PDB file of C-alpha atoms in Angstrom:
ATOM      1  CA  UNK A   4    -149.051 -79.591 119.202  1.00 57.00           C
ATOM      2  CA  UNK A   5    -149.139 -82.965 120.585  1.00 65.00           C
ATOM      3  CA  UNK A   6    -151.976 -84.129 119.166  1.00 82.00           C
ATOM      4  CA  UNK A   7    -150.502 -83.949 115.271  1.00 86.00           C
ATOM      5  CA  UNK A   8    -148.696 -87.002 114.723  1.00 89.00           C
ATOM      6  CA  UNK A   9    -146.688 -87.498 111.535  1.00 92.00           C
ATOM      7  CA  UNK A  10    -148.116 -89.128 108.498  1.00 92.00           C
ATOM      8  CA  UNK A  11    -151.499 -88.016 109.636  1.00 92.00           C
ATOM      9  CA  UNK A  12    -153.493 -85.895 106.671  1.00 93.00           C
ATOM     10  CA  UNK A  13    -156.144 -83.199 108.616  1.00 93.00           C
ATOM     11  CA  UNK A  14    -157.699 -79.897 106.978  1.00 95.00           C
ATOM     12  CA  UNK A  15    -156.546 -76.608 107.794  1.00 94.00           C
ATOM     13  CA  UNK A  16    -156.991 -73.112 106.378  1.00 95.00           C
ATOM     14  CA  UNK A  17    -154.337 -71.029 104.082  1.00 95.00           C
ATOM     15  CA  UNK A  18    -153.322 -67.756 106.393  1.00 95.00           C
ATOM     16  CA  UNK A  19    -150.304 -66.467 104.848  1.00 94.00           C
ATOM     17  CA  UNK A  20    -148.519 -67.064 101.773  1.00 94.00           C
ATOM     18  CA  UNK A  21    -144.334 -66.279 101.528  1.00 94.00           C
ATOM     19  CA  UNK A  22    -142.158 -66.883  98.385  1.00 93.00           C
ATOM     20  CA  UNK A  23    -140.815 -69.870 100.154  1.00 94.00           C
ATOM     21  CA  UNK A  24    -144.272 -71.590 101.179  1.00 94.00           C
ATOM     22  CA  UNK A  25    -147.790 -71.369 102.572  1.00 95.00           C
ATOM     23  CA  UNK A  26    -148.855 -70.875 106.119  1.00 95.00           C
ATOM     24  CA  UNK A  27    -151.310 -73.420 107.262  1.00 95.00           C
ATOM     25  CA  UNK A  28    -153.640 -73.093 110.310  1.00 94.00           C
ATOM     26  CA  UNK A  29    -154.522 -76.314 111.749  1.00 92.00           C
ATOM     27  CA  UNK A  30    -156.596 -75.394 114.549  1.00 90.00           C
ATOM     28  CA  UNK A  31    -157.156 -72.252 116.614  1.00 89.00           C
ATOM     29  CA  UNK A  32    -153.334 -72.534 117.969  1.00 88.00           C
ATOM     30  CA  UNK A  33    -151.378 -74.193 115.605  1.00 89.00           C
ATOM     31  CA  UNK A  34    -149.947 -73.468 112.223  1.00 92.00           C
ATOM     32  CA  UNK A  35    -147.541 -75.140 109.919  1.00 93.00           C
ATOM     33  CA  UNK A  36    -146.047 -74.663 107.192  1.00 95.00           C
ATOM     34  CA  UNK A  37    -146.252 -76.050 103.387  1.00 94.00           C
ATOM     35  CA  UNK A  38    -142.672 -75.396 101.864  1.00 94.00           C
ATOM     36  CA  UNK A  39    -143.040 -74.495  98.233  1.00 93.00           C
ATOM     37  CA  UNK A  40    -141.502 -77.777  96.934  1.00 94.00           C
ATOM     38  CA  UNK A  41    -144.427 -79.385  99.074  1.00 94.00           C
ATOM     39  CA  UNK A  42    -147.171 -77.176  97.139  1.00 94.00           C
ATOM     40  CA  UNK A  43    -147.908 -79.619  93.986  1.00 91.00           C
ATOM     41  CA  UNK A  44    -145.874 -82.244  91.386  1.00 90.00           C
ATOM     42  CA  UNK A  45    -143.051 -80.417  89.514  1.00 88.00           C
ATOM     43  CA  UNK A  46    -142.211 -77.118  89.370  1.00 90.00           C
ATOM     44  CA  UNK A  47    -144.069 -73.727  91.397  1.00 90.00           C
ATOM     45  CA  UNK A  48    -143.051 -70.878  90.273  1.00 90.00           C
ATOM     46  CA  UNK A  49    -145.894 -68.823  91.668  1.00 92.00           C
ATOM     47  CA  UNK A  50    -147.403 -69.920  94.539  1.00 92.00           C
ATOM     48  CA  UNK A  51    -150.463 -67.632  93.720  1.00 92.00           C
ATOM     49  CA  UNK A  52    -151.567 -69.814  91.324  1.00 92.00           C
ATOM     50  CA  UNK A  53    -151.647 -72.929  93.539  1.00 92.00           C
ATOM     51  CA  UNK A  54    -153.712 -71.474  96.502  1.00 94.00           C
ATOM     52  CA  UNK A  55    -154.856 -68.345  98.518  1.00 94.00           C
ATOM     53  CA  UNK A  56    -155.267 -67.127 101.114  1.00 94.00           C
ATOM     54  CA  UNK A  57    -158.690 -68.689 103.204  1.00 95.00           C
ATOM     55  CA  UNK A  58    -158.270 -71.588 101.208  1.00 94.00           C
ATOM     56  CA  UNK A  59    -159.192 -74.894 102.857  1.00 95.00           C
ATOM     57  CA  UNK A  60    -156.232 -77.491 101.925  1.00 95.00           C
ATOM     58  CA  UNK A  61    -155.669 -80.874 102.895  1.00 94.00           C
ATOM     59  CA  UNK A  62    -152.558 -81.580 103.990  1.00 95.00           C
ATOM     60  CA  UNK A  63    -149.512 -84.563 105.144  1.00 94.00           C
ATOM     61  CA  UNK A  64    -147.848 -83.653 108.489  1.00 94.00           C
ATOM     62  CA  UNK A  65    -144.061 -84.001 107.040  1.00 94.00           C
ATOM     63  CA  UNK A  66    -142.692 -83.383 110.739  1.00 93.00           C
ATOM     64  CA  UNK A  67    -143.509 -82.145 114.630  1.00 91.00           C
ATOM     65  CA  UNK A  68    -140.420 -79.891 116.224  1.00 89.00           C
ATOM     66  CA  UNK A  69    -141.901 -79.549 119.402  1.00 86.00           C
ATOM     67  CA  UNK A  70    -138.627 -77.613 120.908  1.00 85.00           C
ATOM     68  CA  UNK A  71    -138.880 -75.445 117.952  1.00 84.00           C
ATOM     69  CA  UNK A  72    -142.885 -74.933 117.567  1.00 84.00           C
ATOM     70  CA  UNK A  73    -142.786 -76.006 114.221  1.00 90.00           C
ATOM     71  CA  UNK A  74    -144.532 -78.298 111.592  1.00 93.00           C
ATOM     72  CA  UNK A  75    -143.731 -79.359 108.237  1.00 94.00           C
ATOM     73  CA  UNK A  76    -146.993 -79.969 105.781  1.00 95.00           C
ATOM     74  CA  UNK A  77    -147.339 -81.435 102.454  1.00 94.00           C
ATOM     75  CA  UNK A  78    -150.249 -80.728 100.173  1.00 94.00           C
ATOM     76  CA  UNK A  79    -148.577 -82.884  97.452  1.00 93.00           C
ATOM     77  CA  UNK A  80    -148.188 -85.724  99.536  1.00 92.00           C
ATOM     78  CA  UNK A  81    -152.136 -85.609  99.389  1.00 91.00           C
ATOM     79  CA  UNK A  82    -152.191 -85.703  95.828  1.00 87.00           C
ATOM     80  CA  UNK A  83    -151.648 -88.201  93.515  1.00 84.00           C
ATOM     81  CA  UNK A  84    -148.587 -87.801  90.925  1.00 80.00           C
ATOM     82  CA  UNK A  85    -149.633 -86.696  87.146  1.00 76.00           C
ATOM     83  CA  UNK A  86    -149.029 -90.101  85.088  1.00 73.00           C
ATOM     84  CA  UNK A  87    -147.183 -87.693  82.067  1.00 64.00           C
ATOM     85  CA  UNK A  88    -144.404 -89.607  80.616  1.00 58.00           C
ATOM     86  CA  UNK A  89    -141.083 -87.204  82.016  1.00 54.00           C
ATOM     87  CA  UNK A  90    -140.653 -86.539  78.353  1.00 51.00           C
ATOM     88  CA  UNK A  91    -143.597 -84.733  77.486  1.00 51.00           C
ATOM     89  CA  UNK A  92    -143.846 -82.845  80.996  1.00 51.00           C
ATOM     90  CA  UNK A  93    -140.437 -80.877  79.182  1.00 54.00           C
ATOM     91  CA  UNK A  94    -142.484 -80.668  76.023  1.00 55.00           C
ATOM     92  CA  UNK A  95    -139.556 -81.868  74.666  1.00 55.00           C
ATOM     93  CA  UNK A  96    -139.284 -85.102  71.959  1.00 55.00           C
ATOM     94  CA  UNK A  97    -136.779 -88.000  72.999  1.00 57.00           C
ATOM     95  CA  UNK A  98    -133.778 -88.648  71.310  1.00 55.00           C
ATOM     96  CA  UNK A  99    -132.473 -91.880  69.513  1.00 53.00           C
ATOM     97  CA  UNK A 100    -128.497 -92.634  70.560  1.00 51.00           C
ATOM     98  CA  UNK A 101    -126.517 -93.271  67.124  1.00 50.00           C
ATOM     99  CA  UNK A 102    -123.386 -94.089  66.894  1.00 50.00           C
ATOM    100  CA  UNK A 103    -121.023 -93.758  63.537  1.00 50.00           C
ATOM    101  CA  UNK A 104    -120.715 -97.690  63.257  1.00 52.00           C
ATOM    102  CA  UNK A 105    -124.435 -98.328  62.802  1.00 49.00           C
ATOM    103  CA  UNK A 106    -127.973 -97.386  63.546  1.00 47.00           C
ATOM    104  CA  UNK A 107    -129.735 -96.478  66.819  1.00 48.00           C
ATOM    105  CA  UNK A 108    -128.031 -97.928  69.783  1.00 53.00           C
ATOM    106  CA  UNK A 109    -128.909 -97.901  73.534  1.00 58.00           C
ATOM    107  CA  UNK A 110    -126.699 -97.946  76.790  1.00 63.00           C
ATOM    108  CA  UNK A 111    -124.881-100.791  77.098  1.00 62.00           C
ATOM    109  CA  UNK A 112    -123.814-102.870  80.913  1.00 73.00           C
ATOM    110  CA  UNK A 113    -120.499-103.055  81.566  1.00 78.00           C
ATOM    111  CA  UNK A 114    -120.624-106.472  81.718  1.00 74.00           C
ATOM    112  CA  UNK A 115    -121.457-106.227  77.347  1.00 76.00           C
ATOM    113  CA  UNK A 116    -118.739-103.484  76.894  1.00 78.00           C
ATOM    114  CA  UNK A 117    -115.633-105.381  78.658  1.00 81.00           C
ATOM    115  CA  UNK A 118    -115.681-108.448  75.704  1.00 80.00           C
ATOM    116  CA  UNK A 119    -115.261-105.688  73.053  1.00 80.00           C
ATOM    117  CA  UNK A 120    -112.747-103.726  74.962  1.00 78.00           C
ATOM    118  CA  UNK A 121    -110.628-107.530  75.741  1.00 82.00           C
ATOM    119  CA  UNK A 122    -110.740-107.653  71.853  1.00 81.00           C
ATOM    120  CA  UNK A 123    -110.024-104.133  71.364  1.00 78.00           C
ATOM    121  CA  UNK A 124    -106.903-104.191  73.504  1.00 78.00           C
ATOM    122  CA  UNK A 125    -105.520-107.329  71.824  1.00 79.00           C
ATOM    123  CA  UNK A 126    -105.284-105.126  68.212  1.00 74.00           C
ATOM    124  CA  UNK A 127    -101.931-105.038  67.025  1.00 67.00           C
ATOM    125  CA  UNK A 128    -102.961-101.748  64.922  1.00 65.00           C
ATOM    126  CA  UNK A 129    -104.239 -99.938  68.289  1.00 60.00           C
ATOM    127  CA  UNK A 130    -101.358-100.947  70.574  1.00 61.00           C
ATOM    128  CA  UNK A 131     -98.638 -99.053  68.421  1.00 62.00           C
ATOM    129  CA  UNK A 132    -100.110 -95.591  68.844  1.00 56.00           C
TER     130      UNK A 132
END
């Protein structure tokens, strides 16, 4: 188990597949394993439709627990990220922030919020309620 360092990305072969992950075999004595939040970007709900079993995957070594036998894998790490705006991943359209004294309006810093709360504070009409 030695020779697997992490960081390193090697080829191994699907064996097994469990609702929580993938079992990967490395070489002729060592497996790891591909967590299911390791499988691919975003969400897995079936792991099924990601790989099977006698697959050939390329995978990240994660992590080596010698004491324990056991290694973490990645196939996402492997992979580069989708470049989908998070908005239309949801399929869902972004909102515009309006507020009932005008318009759209965005976030503002603290920093532009504490002059209008100064002024707000110093309002005769505000400080008798």
């Amino acid at each position: 188990m030695s020779k697997f360092t992490v960081g390193s990305i090697v080829k191994g072969k699907v064996t097994g597949i469990q609702p929580y992950g993938v079992f990967v075999a490395l070489d002729e004595e060592t497996q790891g394993l591909v967590h299911i939040s390791e499988i691919a970007h975003g969400f897995v709900k079936d792991i099924h439709e990601h790989v099977k079993i006698g697959d050939e995957v390329t995978v990240k070594i994660l992590s080596v627990d010698e004491k324990a036998n056991k290694i973490s894998l990645s196939i996402k790490a492997t992979v580069s990220q989708p470049a989908q705006p998070l908005a239309e991943k949801k399929g869902k359209r972004q909102a515009t922030i309006k507020t009932s004294v005008g318009g759209p309006r965005g976030f503002n810093t603290l920093k532009e919020k504490l002059q209008e709360w100064i002024e707000q504070s110093k309002r005769e009409d505000l400080l008798n309620k």
